[in-house]
Amino acid sequence: MTTRPALRGHRMATGGGSGRAWSTRFLTSDVEVTDTRLVVRAADPDAELRLVTEVESLPGGSLRLRHTVINDGADRYLVEGLDVVVPCPDDHVESLDFTGRHERERTPQRRAITDGLWVREGRQGRPGLDAAGLLITGPAGFGFAGGALLGVHVAWSGNHLLRQERNGASATTIGGGEHLLTGEMELLAGESYSTPWVFVTATARGLDGLAAALHGWQRSLPTHPGVPPVTLNVWEAVYFDHDLARLKDIADRAARVGVQRFVLDDGWFHLRKDDLAGLGDWWVDPSTWPDGLTPLIEYVTSLGMEFGLWFEPEMVNPDSDLFRSHPEWILSVPGRLPLPHRNQVVLDLSRPEVVDHLFAQMDAVLSANDISYVKWDHNRDLLEAGSGTRGGAPAVHAHTLGYYALLDRLRAAHPRVAWESCASGGGRIDLGVLSRVQRVWTSDMTDALARQQIQRWTTQVAAPEYLGAHISAPTSHQTARTLPLAFRAATALFGAFGIEWDLSEADDDALDELTGWIERYRRFQPLLHGGRVTRIDSEDPAVLLHGVVAEDGREALIAHVQMDESVSNRGVRVRIPGLVDDETYQVCWEGPVDGRRLTDTPGVDPLGPTGGVPVTGRTLAATGLWIPRRRPQTVLLAHLTAVGPR
């Protein structure tokens, strides 16, 4: 083969002769098969290496694969890379992955598959705000509902890569694995290296079918969030200004509208008046909280809400007691700190003593207080991530394992605590972390208009019940755009619903409206967090169409989102897949409907998009619902319920 090898490495002889065993020929020695698992063992006696390949079938329909290479030789073997690679069908001529930035994560990008090697490397020590996320291939023009697709995802929260290759003699392959830094993985005699699990999903039902397979696996996990509580986070309400009376007032209003979890964000710990100091010193700051967090926690829980708290365990400010005591605990190369970013550097979690220290500090806070939820943040990349225990050599792999170990240890010690993965918003969303947490912070962008696209594409890998989706202030803190409450709430409805808004600024009418939306969310939770995500192609680029269809096809909630001004008065047809062809459905509006007629286009029928006339699933899939042009920044919700015989 003249394409990129899946295993890249060589022997490093003590007395010279490095570069041996750079080319391998593994011969199968054993195959083990069960109902859900395949294990293939192979060896290359000349290279003195063994290879174990594991394949597991998962609930939902995906496979996950990983390789383990074992060094049977006396000399060290340097693993430069080990990827899981699978072939693509010959009619797969396009591929899709994602890019992004802070407050604009998971922007899709497509390309034609051509000859050559295409590689996306994630070198940030976390998946990243620009993470590729998934690499998906399919026939020309594949979409949400159509196309036989193949997708791969690396379930790993550190450095990673995705790859796609074709040449003049070989068909297209795609795959991925961990991106290992120079010299990071040296195997001594008898040692082994295992790749992260790489998820491979094939579907005949387009992008929604691929997403459904991954969601099915997530919903089978023992760590699945179940029914996520309505969460209020006070970050955008108070930032670092922690005042007990003000927080109690917000808590009162939160309880009034039906919030179930109250989260205190950054600013509660030693020296933390801004983002310049304190990270690493995880004890309650007595100057801010002279009586500890107990007065606030007891007040919040007396109102019937859970209490949550923010941590950023992997980070440390140079202005902190921890840094002054242990400057050697920083990920860095010898002689200098990494370039400054956000006034913080990264602790070296490849060191067991660092993991032990962080566990002791966090365990003390969680044990001393009635805390049911932790928002775990991660706000900078792992630049120049060398470890002093390795002479400054790269340690991202070991650091990532240290992160998993710390999180797993805390989960075991505090089984009633729910965990959220946050990394400058959506910078650490992968199936490795999703198997350990109950929630992710989808993006630091809380503007609902921008959130529509972010949430639409994040559901490609994560089930909606994991995606923190909060109602922000009327005027966005990120964009300064002012949006109506109905639009903000209807956007949040399809994720793990919450609030990121200073409720002390909301009047009684707004609080009453918010109460209604929370009641609606809780009423639809079984559908929203148990059904199939449905994203519908729109004929109008100013309109987004999406929703959820029940697994049995007998209920659906569909959103028509008028993002901007339409260029025509044609309206859109909303064709809904996944219903039962011969079933009859009642179609009604759910929630507020602006019935005002726009110029030269009909108004919205108050009885629903079919005028109150039941229609069949076959008609809804083929002809669909016609929705007239609406005002920008408005959402119509259509609720479909089966009324005929099964």
XYZ file of C-alpha atoms in Angstrom:
646
model
C 0.000 0.000 0.000
C 1.228 3.478 -0.834
C -1.320 5.323 1.300
C -0.735 6.648 4.817
C -0.076 3.702 7.186
C -2.535 3.221 10.036
C 0.405 2.292 12.297
C 3.359 4.653 12.138
C 6.414 4.059 14.318
C 9.846 2.520 14.635
C 12.249 0.886 17.071
C 14.721 2.961 19.075
C 17.674 0.700 19.797
C 19.757 1.568 22.844
C 23.028 0.928 21.014
C 21.998 2.556 17.752
C 20.042 1.285 14.791
C 16.893 3.334 15.336
C 14.403 3.111 12.517
C 13.890 -0.635 12.512
C 10.354 -2.131 12.419
C 9.042 0.897 10.584
C 7.179 -1.384 8.139
C 4.920 -4.094 9.521
C 3.065 -7.130 8.186
C 0.608 -8.439 10.774
C -0.739 -11.965 10.340
C -3.920 -13.000 12.143
C -3.327 -15.464 14.963
C -6.740 -15.625 16.638
C -10.325 -14.416 16.175
C -12.863 -14.251 19.004
C -16.533 -13.621 18.232
C -19.561 -13.072 20.484
C -22.986 -11.587 19.784
C -21.758 -8.012 20.215
C -17.965 -8.209 20.104
C -15.208 -9.177 17.690
C -11.549 -9.437 18.731
C -8.820 -10.054 16.152
C -5.294 -10.800 17.345
C -2.367 -10.552 14.981
C 1.414 -10.529 15.161
C 4.489 -9.511 13.197
C 7.380 -11.646 14.574
C 9.967 -9.761 12.512
C 8.933 -6.411 13.997
C 8.371 -8.051 17.409
C 4.945 -6.451 17.659
C 1.463 -7.743 18.322
C -1.810 -6.056 17.411
C -5.244 -6.520 18.972
C -8.293 -5.067 17.215
C -11.591 -4.851 19.103
C -14.947 -4.183 17.455
C -18.140 -3.736 19.484
C -21.709 -3.273 18.277
C -23.601 -0.701 20.319
C -27.189 0.128 21.178
C -28.420 2.503 18.492
C -26.568 0.761 15.677
C -23.032 2.192 15.731
C -19.815 0.220 15.997
C -16.831 1.258 18.042
C -13.316 0.064 17.260
C -9.886 0.367 18.780
C -6.415 -1.067 18.231
C -3.817 -2.052 20.818
C -0.181 -2.485 19.811
C 2.123 -4.474 22.126
C 5.917 -4.306 22.107
C 7.375 -7.833 22.355
C 10.920 -6.680 21.625
C 13.710 -5.705 24.011
C 14.197 -2.258 22.434
C 11.831 0.672 22.800
C 9.196 1.132 20.154
C 8.071 4.695 19.359
C 4.433 4.909 18.314
C 4.076 7.956 16.106
C 0.444 7.237 15.279
C -2.129 4.454 15.257
C -5.444 5.054 13.486
C -8.649 3.126 12.981
C -9.379 3.179 9.239
C -12.422 1.845 7.356
C -13.283 1.723 3.635
C -16.025 3.853 2.072
C -18.523 2.735 -0.584
C -17.550 3.747 -4.098
C -20.510 6.126 -4.492
C -19.361 8.285 -1.559
C -18.129 11.379 -3.347
C -18.675 14.112 -0.739
C -17.589 14.545 2.850
C -18.709 16.770 5.693
C -17.066 17.802 8.941
C -17.204 20.847 11.214
C -15.204 23.884 12.192
C -15.906 26.890 14.392
C -14.693 29.422 16.907
C -15.601 30.695 20.348
C -19.337 31.467 20.351
C -19.779 29.898 16.894
C -19.009 26.213 17.328
C -19.841 23.368 14.932
C -20.194 25.112 11.598
C -20.568 22.483 8.855
C -18.229 22.406 5.873
C -18.513 20.176 2.798
C -16.084 19.185 0.094
C -15.798 16.826 -2.834
C -13.679 13.747 -2.207
C -10.635 13.893 -4.451
C -7.364 11.995 -4.668
C -4.922 12.669 -1.877
C -4.761 12.674 1.900
C -6.937 15.009 3.978
C -6.181 15.222 7.720
C -7.766 17.331 10.464
C -5.557 17.458 13.555
C -6.722 18.693 16.941
C -3.647 19.867 18.851
C -5.320 21.877 21.607
C -5.387 19.227 24.328
C -9.180 19.129 24.069
C -11.513 18.657 21.096
C -11.587 22.444 20.669
C -14.015 25.121 19.600
C -13.098 24.388 15.970
C -13.329 20.613 16.394
C -14.049 18.545 13.302
C -16.268 16.414 15.547
C -17.346 13.921 12.907
C -16.127 13.027 9.450
C -19.079 11.941 7.310
C -19.056 10.681 3.729
C -21.927 10.003 1.342
C -23.286 10.350 -2.181
C -23.602 13.738 -3.861
C -26.090 16.035 -2.156
C -26.747 13.880 0.905
C -28.974 15.566 3.467
C -30.786 15.158 6.734
C -33.310 12.525 5.659
C -31.651 10.939 2.635
C -28.413 9.268 1.696
C -26.478 6.173 2.724
C -23.779 7.689 4.920
C -20.679 6.613 6.821
C -19.404 8.627 9.777
C -16.448 8.360 12.154
C -15.873 10.064 15.505
C -12.903 9.814 17.876
C -14.210 9.420 21.432
C -11.308 11.188 23.085
C -11.035 14.450 25.030
C -7.421 15.223 24.122
C -5.444 15.601 20.894
C -7.026 13.727 18.011
C -7.172 13.437 14.241
C -9.602 12.532 11.485
C -8.412 11.388 8.069
C -9.738 10.756 4.574
C -7.699 9.345 1.701
C -7.985 8.141 -1.860
C -5.380 7.630 -4.567
C -5.188 6.377 -8.127
C -5.112 2.736 -7.042
C -7.021 2.684 -3.735
C -10.643 3.461 -2.908
C -11.608 6.057 -0.303
C -10.958 5.331 3.355
C -11.820 7.381 6.422
C -10.741 7.026 10.023
C -9.195 8.625 13.024
C -7.356 8.252 16.277
C -5.280 10.126 18.799
C -2.844 12.738 17.545
C 0.366 11.820 19.367
C 2.965 14.538 19.824
C 6.634 13.941 19.104
C 8.073 11.279 21.401
C 4.883 11.075 23.444
C 4.330 7.308 23.216
C 7.467 5.193 23.726
C 6.760 1.557 24.569
C 9.276 -0.362 26.640
C 9.437 -4.137 26.435
C 6.021 -5.598 27.236
C 4.220 -2.251 27.191
C 1.225 -1.469 25.026
C -0.712 1.462 23.617
C -4.448 1.468 22.931
C -6.139 3.967 20.677
C -9.249 5.770 21.861
C -12.514 4.175 20.812
C -13.376 5.300 17.297
C -17.114 5.239 16.562
C -18.110 4.134 13.077
C -21.727 4.601 12.021
C -23.383 3.536 8.781
C -26.937 4.569 7.979
C -29.330 4.676 5.056
C -31.314 7.545 6.650
C -29.085 10.552 6.094
C -27.619 12.829 8.732
C -30.600 12.370 11.050
C -30.178 8.598 10.905
C -26.514 8.914 11.780
C -27.343 11.199 14.706
C -30.065 8.812 15.898
C -27.573 5.943 16.120
C -25.225 7.964 18.350
C -28.132 9.252 20.452
C -29.333 5.672 20.915
C -26.000 4.698 22.429
C -25.966 7.735 24.722
C -29.473 6.914 25.939
C -28.308 3.405 26.881
C -25.552 4.660 29.196
C -25.848 4.343 32.983
C -24.645 7.965 33.144
C -27.467 9.230 30.912
C -29.100 12.331 32.466
C -32.631 10.965 32.267
C -34.946 13.938 32.811
C -32.682 17.022 33.059
C -33.774 19.582 35.673
C -34.548 23.126 34.576
C -31.295 24.921 35.403
C -30.567 28.566 36.189
C -26.947 29.716 36.067
C -26.183 33.157 37.513
C -23.027 33.890 35.477
C -24.590 36.418 33.104
C -26.674 37.795 35.968
C -23.902 38.662 38.446
C -20.528 37.636 36.954
C -17.982 38.020 39.805
C -20.229 40.253 41.930
C -21.395 37.752 44.538
C -23.868 39.323 46.939
C -26.026 37.089 49.128
C -29.093 39.340 49.145
C -29.053 39.733 45.373
C -28.590 36.001 44.818
C -31.451 35.237 47.207
C -33.699 37.556 45.211
C -32.776 35.745 42.000
C -33.392 32.421 43.743
C -36.859 33.558 44.828
C -37.754 34.443 41.259
C -36.231 31.231 39.949
C -38.347 29.154 42.311
C -41.434 31.147 41.338
C -41.098 30.276 37.650
C -40.291 26.595 38.224
C -36.489 26.356 38.141
C -35.215 23.091 39.616
C -31.457 23.733 39.829
C -29.626 26.948 40.839
C -25.935 27.195 39.842
C -23.369 29.576 41.333
C -20.669 30.189 38.742
C -17.126 31.596 38.951
C -16.131 33.918 41.804
C -16.766 32.010 45.040
C -13.240 30.804 45.932
C -9.986 32.201 47.376
C -8.818 35.544 45.868
C -11.397 35.336 43.082
C -12.606 38.896 42.434
C -11.922 38.732 38.681
C -10.169 36.361 36.289
C -6.661 37.443 37.341
C -6.230 35.313 40.449
C -7.380 32.362 42.499
C -7.664 29.450 40.078
C -6.202 26.442 41.861
C -7.212 27.546 45.375
C -10.474 25.667 45.761
C -11.775 26.818 49.107
C -14.550 29.294 49.850
C -13.269 32.868 50.015
C -14.115 34.303 53.461
C -14.042 37.909 52.266
C -16.863 37.177 49.809
C -18.614 34.476 51.818
C -17.828 35.104 55.522
C -20.235 32.343 56.595
C -19.293 30.029 53.747
C -21.714 28.971 51.039
C -24.110 27.502 53.604
C -26.488 30.505 53.825
C -27.035 30.530 50.052
C -27.206 26.744 49.708
C -29.704 26.392 52.547
C -31.826 29.177 51.096
C -31.801 27.658 47.603
C -32.601 24.146 48.807
C -35.345 25.445 51.116
C -37.049 26.718 47.955
C -37.029 23.188 46.540
C -34.119 23.644 44.128
C -30.838 21.781 43.811
C -27.600 23.745 44.206
C -24.736 23.629 41.707
C -21.217 25.061 41.733
C -18.573 26.013 39.140
C -14.992 24.654 39.112
C -12.118 24.843 36.649
C -9.898 22.127 38.140
C -7.268 21.766 35.402
C -6.277 25.438 35.452
C -4.269 27.675 37.738
C -3.593 31.410 37.859
C 0.022 32.434 38.408
C -1.463 34.639 41.151
C -2.564 31.763 43.392
C -1.272 29.979 46.459
C -1.071 26.732 44.503
C 1.152 28.166 41.782
C 3.433 29.833 44.312
C 3.779 26.534 46.194
C 4.146 24.250 43.163
C 5.318 26.024 40.001
C 6.657 22.648 38.842
C 3.089 21.347 38.544
C 2.504 23.297 35.324
C 2.407 21.819 31.833
C 5.295 23.581 30.081
C 8.597 23.100 28.325
C 11.773 23.628 30.398
C 12.712 27.212 31.081
C 9.483 29.038 30.297
C 5.762 29.162 30.804
C 3.437 28.830 27.805
C 2.295 32.058 26.191
C -0.287 33.713 28.457
C -3.960 33.231 27.733
C -6.861 34.189 30.005
C -4.305 34.820 32.791
C -3.992 31.091 33.419
C -1.858 28.048 32.736
C -2.613 24.330 32.889
C -1.899 21.925 35.715
C -0.099 18.708 34.811
C -2.644 15.973 35.443
C -0.168 13.355 34.287
C 1.281 13.724 37.804
C -0.587 11.550 40.340
C 0.179 14.067 43.086
C -1.669 16.789 41.145
C -4.710 14.565 40.666
C -4.605 13.678 44.377
C -4.398 17.350 45.349
C -7.312 18.373 43.140
C -9.405 15.464 44.332
C -8.775 16.398 47.981
C -9.753 20.041 47.432
C -12.878 19.326 45.386
C -13.924 16.446 47.609
C -13.688 18.718 50.655
C -16.005 21.306 49.080
C -18.479 18.705 47.837
C -18.480 16.836 51.157
C -18.991 19.948 53.268
C -21.857 21.370 51.206
C -25.156 20.151 49.787
C -24.071 20.313 46.143
C -25.898 18.316 43.481
C -24.215 19.604 40.329
C -20.763 20.673 39.144
C -20.076 22.795 36.087
C -16.523 21.728 35.127
C -14.871 24.349 32.931
C -11.673 24.281 30.820
C -10.799 27.679 29.402
C -7.501 27.453 27.575
C -5.656 25.228 25.145
C -2.803 22.996 26.270
C -0.037 24.957 24.561
C 3.532 23.590 25.011
C 2.104 20.829 27.174
C 5.290 19.203 28.463
C 5.694 17.501 31.816
C 8.573 18.024 34.204
C 8.363 14.322 35.065
C 9.311 13.564 31.451
C 12.058 16.160 31.057
C 9.602 18.502 29.380
C 8.460 15.927 26.815
C 4.825 16.126 25.657
C 2.246 14.787 28.090
C -1.179 15.491 26.549
C -2.032 11.778 26.380
C -1.201 11.203 30.043
C -2.876 14.483 31.030
C -6.108 13.407 29.318
C -6.033 10.096 31.170
C -5.444 12.086 34.378
C -8.523 14.195 33.651
C -10.635 11.074 33.146
C -9.196 9.547 36.332
C -9.961 12.651 38.413
C -13.495 12.944 37.064
C -14.170 9.221 37.535
C -12.813 9.324 41.079
C -15.007 12.285 41.998
C -18.038 10.652 40.384
C -17.477 7.523 42.464
C -17.054 9.541 45.675
C -20.126 11.715 44.980
C -22.622 9.577 43.047
C -25.515 12.003 43.541
C -23.668 14.870 41.825
C -24.451 15.565 38.151
C -21.534 16.807 36.031
C -21.354 19.265 33.162
C -18.510 19.481 30.667
C -17.750 23.070 29.703
C -14.689 24.302 27.841
C -15.008 27.968 26.921
C -18.485 26.823 25.998
C -18.528 23.900 23.563
C -14.816 23.080 23.416
C -14.996 19.612 24.999
C -17.943 17.754 23.489
C -16.979 14.227 22.463
C -18.218 10.727 23.177
C -15.370 10.119 25.635
C -16.623 12.835 27.955
C -20.307 12.212 27.166
C -19.951 8.743 28.683
C -19.013 10.413 31.981
C -21.204 13.519 32.324
C -24.859 14.418 32.353
C -24.639 17.701 30.481
C -22.429 19.830 28.254
C -22.396 23.584 27.878
C -23.149 23.862 24.184
C -21.660 27.320 23.636
C -20.877 30.542 25.476
C -23.084 32.160 22.829
C -26.503 32.501 24.460
C -28.028 34.735 21.780
C -30.949 32.606 20.594
C -30.612 33.534 16.926
C -26.999 32.337 16.845
C -27.861 29.346 19.043
C -30.285 27.982 16.443
C -27.456 26.900 14.131
C -25.097 25.866 16.949
C -27.688 23.565 18.519
C -28.849 22.277 15.130
C -25.403 20.893 14.343
C -24.287 19.905 17.837
C -27.094 17.333 17.851
C -25.187 15.559 15.088
C -23.052 14.002 17.824
C -24.816 14.730 21.150
C -28.401 13.931 22.116
C -30.413 17.096 22.849
C -30.925 16.306 26.533
C -27.160 16.821 27.042
C -27.088 20.264 25.429
C -27.348 23.117 27.909
C -29.709 25.592 26.202
C -30.459 28.700 28.256
C -32.821 31.635 27.895
C -30.562 34.669 27.949
C -31.277 38.286 28.806
C -33.573 40.167 26.382
C -30.507 41.933 24.996
C -27.714 39.449 24.363
C -24.480 39.928 26.297
C -22.561 38.591 23.289
C -24.213 40.287 20.279
C -26.227 43.162 21.832
C -29.158 41.860 19.767
C -32.587 42.171 21.430
C -34.909 39.199 20.973
C -38.417 38.485 22.286
C -38.854 36.003 25.122
C -40.935 33.630 22.976
C -38.086 33.297 20.457
C -35.477 32.795 23.179
C -37.609 30.226 25.003
C -38.586 28.269 21.888
C -34.886 28.009 21.029
C -33.989 26.677 24.480
C -36.956 24.289 24.479
C -35.181 21.691 22.335
C -32.132 21.247 24.593
C -31.495 20.839 28.305
C -33.642 23.850 29.154
C -32.298 26.562 31.428
C -31.926 30.273 32.132
C -28.895 32.593 31.894
C -30.652 35.857 32.737
C -30.823 38.197 35.717
C -34.402 37.481 36.743
C -34.369 40.467 39.089
C -34.700 42.551 35.897
C -37.764 40.623 34.685
C -41.194 42.117 35.369
C -44.220 40.098 36.438
C -45.469 39.627 32.887
C -42.107 38.219 31.784
C -41.949 35.930 34.827
C -45.449 34.639 34.093
C -44.537 33.997 30.457
C -41.359 32.243 31.548
C -43.387 30.057 33.925
C -45.521 28.972 30.987
C -42.476 27.997 28.934
C -41.016 25.949 31.783
C -44.340 24.152 32.184
C -44.346 23.474 28.428
C -40.802 22.127 28.541
C -41.582 19.758 31.387
C -44.752 18.569 29.652
C -42.868 17.758 26.443
C -39.711 16.338 28.054
C -40.510 12.662 27.292
C -40.822 13.520 23.606
C -37.985 16.048 23.438
C -35.490 13.770 25.195
C -36.686 10.390 23.968
C -37.628 11.013 20.361
C -35.640 11.249 17.149
C -34.082 14.577 16.232
C -35.503 15.704 12.885
C -33.889 18.459 10.837
C -35.870 19.367 7.748
C -34.509 20.980 4.601
C -36.135 24.342 3.940
C -36.814 25.880 0.537
C -36.290 29.307 2.130
C -32.784 30.067 3.463
C -34.357 32.502 5.943
C -36.252 29.634 7.604
C -34.902 26.778 9.731
C -37.070 23.714 10.252
C -36.433 21.141 12.942
C -38.121 19.113 15.648
C -38.478 15.768 17.385
C -40.510 12.727 16.296
C -41.439 10.016 18.799
C -39.764 6.636 18.310
C -43.133 5.044 17.510
C -43.958 7.849 15.057
C -47.209 8.805 16.805
C -46.231 12.253 18.084
C -44.010 15.098 16.944
C -43.123 18.667 17.859
C -41.904 20.711 14.889
C -40.411 24.217 14.929
C -40.668 26.716 12.072
C -37.977 29.310 12.819
C -38.124 32.521 10.792
C -34.532 33.684 11.169
C -34.615 36.663 8.813
C -36.662 38.344 6.061
C -37.736 35.995 3.287
C -37.151 37.144 -0.279
C -40.555 35.831 -1.425
C -44.112 35.320 -0.235
C -44.161 31.635 -1.156
C -43.826 30.403 2.412
C -42.390 26.935 2.993
C -43.532 23.347 2.885
C -42.619 21.403 6.017
C -42.369 17.720 5.070
C -42.105 15.607 8.204
C -40.360 12.206 8.030
C -40.708 9.383 10.522
C -44.492 9.399 11.008
C -46.732 6.363 10.451
C -48.011 6.454 6.857
C -51.535 5.201 7.530
C -51.969 6.957 10.860
C -54.102 10.100 11.111
C -52.697 13.134 12.942
C -54.218 16.169 14.579
C -51.938 19.171 13.994
C -52.215 22.098 16.423
C -50.117 25.112 17.304
C -48.243 24.824 20.581
C -47.455 28.011 22.421
C -47.920 31.630 21.382
C -48.889 32.314 17.778
C -48.588 35.743 16.190
C -51.655 35.686 13.936
C -51.147 39.111 12.392
C -51.281 39.048 8.617
C -48.187 40.210 6.771
C -48.284 42.197 3.525
C -49.420 40.130 0.543
C -49.364 36.827 2.400
C -52.050 35.009 4.419
C -52.038 35.008 8.180
C -51.606 31.938 10.353
C -54.757 29.870 10.873
C -55.378 29.824 14.647
C -56.688 26.246 14.393
C -53.316 25.013 13.160
C -51.460 24.630 9.866
C -54.139 22.251 8.503
C -57.050 24.360 9.734
C -57.931 21.760 12.333
C -58.423 18.999 9.725
C -56.647 15.704 10.587
C -54.183 14.463 7.955
C -52.302 11.222 7.397
C -48.645 10.596 8.047
C -48.195 9.833 4.365
C -49.548 13.264 3.435
C -47.403 14.995 6.063
C -44.298 13.302 4.660
C -45.071 13.859 0.971
C -46.961 17.164 0.878
C -46.229 18.530 4.326
C -47.545 21.563 6.153
C -47.586 24.922 4.417
C -46.400 27.791 6.640
C -46.716 31.367 5.351
C -43.947 33.927 5.594
C -43.560 35.139 9.152
C -41.882 38.063 10.891
C -38.148 37.633 11.495
C -37.057 36.195 14.819
C -40.273 34.308 15.454
C -40.933 30.623 16.065
C -44.070 28.589 15.349
C -44.393 25.234 17.108
C -46.645 22.582 15.569
C -47.683 19.647 17.758
C -48.715 16.479 15.910
C -50.587 13.701 17.725
C -51.950 10.473 16.304
C -55.725 10.241 16.598
C -56.479 7.191 14.438
C -55.959 3.472 15.018
C -52.474 2.049 15.300
